[in-house]
mmCIF file of C-alpha atoms in Angstrom:
data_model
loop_
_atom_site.group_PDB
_atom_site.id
_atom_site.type_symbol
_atom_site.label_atom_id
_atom_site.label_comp_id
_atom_site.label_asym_id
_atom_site.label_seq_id
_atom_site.Cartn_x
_atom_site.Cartn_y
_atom_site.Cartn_z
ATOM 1 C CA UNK X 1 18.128 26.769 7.671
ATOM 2 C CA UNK X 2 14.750 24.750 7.304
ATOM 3 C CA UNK X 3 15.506 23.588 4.356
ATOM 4 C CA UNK X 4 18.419 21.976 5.594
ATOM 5 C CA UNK X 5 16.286 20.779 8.278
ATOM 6 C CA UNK X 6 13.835 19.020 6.414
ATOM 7 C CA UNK X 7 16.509 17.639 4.411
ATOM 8 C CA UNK X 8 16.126 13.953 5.855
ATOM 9 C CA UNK X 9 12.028 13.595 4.669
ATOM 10 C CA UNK X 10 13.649 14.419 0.754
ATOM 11 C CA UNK X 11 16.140 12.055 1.104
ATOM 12 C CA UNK X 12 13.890 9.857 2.607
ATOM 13 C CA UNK X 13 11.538 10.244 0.011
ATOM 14 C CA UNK X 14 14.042 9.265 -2.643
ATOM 15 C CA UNK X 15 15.061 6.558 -0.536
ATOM 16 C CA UNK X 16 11.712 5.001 -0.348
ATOM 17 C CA UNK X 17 11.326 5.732 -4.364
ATOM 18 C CA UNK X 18 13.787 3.423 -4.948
ATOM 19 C CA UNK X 19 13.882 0.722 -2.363
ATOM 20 C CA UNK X 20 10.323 0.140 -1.498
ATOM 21 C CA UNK X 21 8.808 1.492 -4.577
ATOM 22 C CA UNK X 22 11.708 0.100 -6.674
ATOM 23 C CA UNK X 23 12.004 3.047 -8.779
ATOM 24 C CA UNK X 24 14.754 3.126 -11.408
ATOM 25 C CA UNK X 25 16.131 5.946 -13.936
ATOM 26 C CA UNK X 26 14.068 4.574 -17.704
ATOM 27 C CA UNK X 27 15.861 5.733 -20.369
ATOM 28 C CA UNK X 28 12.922 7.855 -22.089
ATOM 29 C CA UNK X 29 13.727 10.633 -25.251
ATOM 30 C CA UNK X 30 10.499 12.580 -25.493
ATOM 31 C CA UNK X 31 9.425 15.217 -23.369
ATOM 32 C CA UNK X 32 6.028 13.513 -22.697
ATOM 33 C CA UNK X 33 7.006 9.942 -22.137
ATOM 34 C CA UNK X 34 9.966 11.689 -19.246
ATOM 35 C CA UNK X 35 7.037 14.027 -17.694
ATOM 36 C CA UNK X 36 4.520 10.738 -17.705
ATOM 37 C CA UNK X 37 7.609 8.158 -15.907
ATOM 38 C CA UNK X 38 8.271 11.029 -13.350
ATOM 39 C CA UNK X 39 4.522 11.630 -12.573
ATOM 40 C CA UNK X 40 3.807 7.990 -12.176
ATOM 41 C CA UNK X 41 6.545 7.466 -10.059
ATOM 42 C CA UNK X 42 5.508 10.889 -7.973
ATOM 43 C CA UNK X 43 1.917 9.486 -7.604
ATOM 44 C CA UNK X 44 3.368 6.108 -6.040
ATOM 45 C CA UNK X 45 5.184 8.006 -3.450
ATOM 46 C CA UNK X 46 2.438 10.337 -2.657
ATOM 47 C CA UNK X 47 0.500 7.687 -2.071
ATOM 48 C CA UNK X 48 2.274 6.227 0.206
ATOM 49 C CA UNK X 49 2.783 8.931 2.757
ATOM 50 C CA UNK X 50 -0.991 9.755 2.621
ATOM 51 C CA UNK X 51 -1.330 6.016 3.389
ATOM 52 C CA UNK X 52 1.204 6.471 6.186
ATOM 53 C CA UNK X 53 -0.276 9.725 7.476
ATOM 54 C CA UNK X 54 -3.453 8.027 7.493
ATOM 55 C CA UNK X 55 -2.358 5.065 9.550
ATOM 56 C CA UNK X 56 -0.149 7.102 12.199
ATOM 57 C CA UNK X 57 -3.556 9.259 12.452
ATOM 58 C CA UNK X 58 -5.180 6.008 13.939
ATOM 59 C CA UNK X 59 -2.315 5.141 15.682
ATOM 60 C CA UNK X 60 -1.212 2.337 13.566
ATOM 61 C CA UNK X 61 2.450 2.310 13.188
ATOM 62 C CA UNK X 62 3.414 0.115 10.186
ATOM 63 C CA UNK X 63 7.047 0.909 8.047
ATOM 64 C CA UNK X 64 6.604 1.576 4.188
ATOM 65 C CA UNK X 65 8.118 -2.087 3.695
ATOM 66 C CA UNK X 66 4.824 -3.051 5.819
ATOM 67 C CA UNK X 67 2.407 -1.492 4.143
ATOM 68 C CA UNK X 68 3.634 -2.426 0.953
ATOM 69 C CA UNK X 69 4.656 -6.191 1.637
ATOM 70 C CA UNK X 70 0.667 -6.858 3.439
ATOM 71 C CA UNK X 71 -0.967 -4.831 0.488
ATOM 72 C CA UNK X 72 1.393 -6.706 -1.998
ATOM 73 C CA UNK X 73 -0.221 -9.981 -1.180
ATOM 74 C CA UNK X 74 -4.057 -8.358 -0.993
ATOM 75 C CA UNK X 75 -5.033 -11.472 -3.021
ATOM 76 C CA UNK X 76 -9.373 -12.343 -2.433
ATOM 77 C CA UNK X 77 -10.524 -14.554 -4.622
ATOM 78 C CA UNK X 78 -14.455 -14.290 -5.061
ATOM 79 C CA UNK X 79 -16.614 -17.200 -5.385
ATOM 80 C CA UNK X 80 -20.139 -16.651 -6.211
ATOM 81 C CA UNK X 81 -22.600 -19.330 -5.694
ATOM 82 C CA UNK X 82 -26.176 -18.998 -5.874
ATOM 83 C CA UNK X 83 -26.956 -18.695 -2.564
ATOM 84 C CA UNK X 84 -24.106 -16.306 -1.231
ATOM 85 C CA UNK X 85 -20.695 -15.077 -2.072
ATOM 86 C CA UNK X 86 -17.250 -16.730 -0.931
ATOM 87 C CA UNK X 87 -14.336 -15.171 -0.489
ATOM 88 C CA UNK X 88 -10.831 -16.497 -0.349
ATOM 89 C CA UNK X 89 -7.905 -14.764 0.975
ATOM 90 C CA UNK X 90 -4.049 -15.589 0.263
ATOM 91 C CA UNK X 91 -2.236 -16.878 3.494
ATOM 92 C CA UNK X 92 0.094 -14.290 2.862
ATOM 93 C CA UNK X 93 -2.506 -11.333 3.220
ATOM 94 C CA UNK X 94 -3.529 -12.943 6.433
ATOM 95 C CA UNK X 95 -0.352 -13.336 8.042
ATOM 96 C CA UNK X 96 0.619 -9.744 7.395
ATOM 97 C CA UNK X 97 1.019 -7.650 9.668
ATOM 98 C CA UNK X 98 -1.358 -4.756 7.954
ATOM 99 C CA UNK X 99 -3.859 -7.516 8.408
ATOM 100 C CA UNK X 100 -3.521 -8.112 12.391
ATOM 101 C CA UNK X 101 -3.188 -4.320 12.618
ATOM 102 C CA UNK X 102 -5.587 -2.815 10.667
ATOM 103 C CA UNK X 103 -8.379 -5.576 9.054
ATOM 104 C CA UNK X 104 -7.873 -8.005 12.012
ATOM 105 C CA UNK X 105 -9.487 -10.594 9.665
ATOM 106 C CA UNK X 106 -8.934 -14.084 11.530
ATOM 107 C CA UNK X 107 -9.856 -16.651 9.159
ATOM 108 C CA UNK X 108 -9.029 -17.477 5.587
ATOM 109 C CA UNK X 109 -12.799 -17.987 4.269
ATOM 110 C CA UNK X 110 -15.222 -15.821 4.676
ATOM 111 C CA UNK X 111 -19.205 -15.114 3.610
ATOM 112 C CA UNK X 112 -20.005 -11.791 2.282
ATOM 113 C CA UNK X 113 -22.659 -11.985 5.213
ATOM 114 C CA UNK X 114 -19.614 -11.912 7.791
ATOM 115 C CA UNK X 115 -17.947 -8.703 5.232
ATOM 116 C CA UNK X 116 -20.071 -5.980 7.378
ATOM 117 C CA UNK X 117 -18.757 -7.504 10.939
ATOM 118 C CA UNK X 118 -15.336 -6.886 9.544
ATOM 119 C CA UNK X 119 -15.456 -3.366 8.411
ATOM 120 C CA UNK X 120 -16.756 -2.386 11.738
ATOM 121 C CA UNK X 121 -14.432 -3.615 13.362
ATOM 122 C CA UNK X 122 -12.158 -1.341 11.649
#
């Protein structure tokens, strides 16, 4: 009977394999190439429900597509001159909604002096 209960979070989990993680069957013949496409694909999803417990723990409620989509476009470019450090970020990492939820990062340019601010904030 708990089994059957706890049905949903397997079928969940495959549904999230192959939407958000856009797993698909690979056609693979030896033993060790099947076992390394099923562990990689494991790993993925594992990942994301630590990443998920680990938000909900802080109260941050973000969807897999959320989470995925905002650390999709995790784009900084780093500019180093000889004075300080630059760092660009894509508008599409700042818009996100991982961003205004968990890095609450407000501008596109920042100094690696302002870096430390940022992380506190966290």
């Amino acid at each position: 009977m708990v089994a059957y209960k706890s049905l949903y979070k397997i079928e969940e989990s495959f549904r999230i394999l192959k939407t958000n993680l856009k797993t698909r069957p690979v056609y693979h013949f030896k033993e060790r190439r099947i076992r390394s496409h099923f562990l990689i694909c494991y790993l993925a999803l594992v990942m994301q429900r630590i990443l998920e417990y680990k938000l909900a723990v802080n109260k941050v409620e973000l969807s897999t597509y959320e989470i995925i989509n905002g650390l999709e476009g995790f784009i900084i470019d780093e500019i180093d001159y000889k004075v300080d450090k630059l760092y660009i970020m894509s508008d599409k990492l700042l818009n996100s909604k991982i961003n205004k939820d968990i890095f609450k990062i407000e501008k596109n340019v920042l100094l690696s002096n302002e870096i430390p601010n940022i992380i506190k904030k966290m």
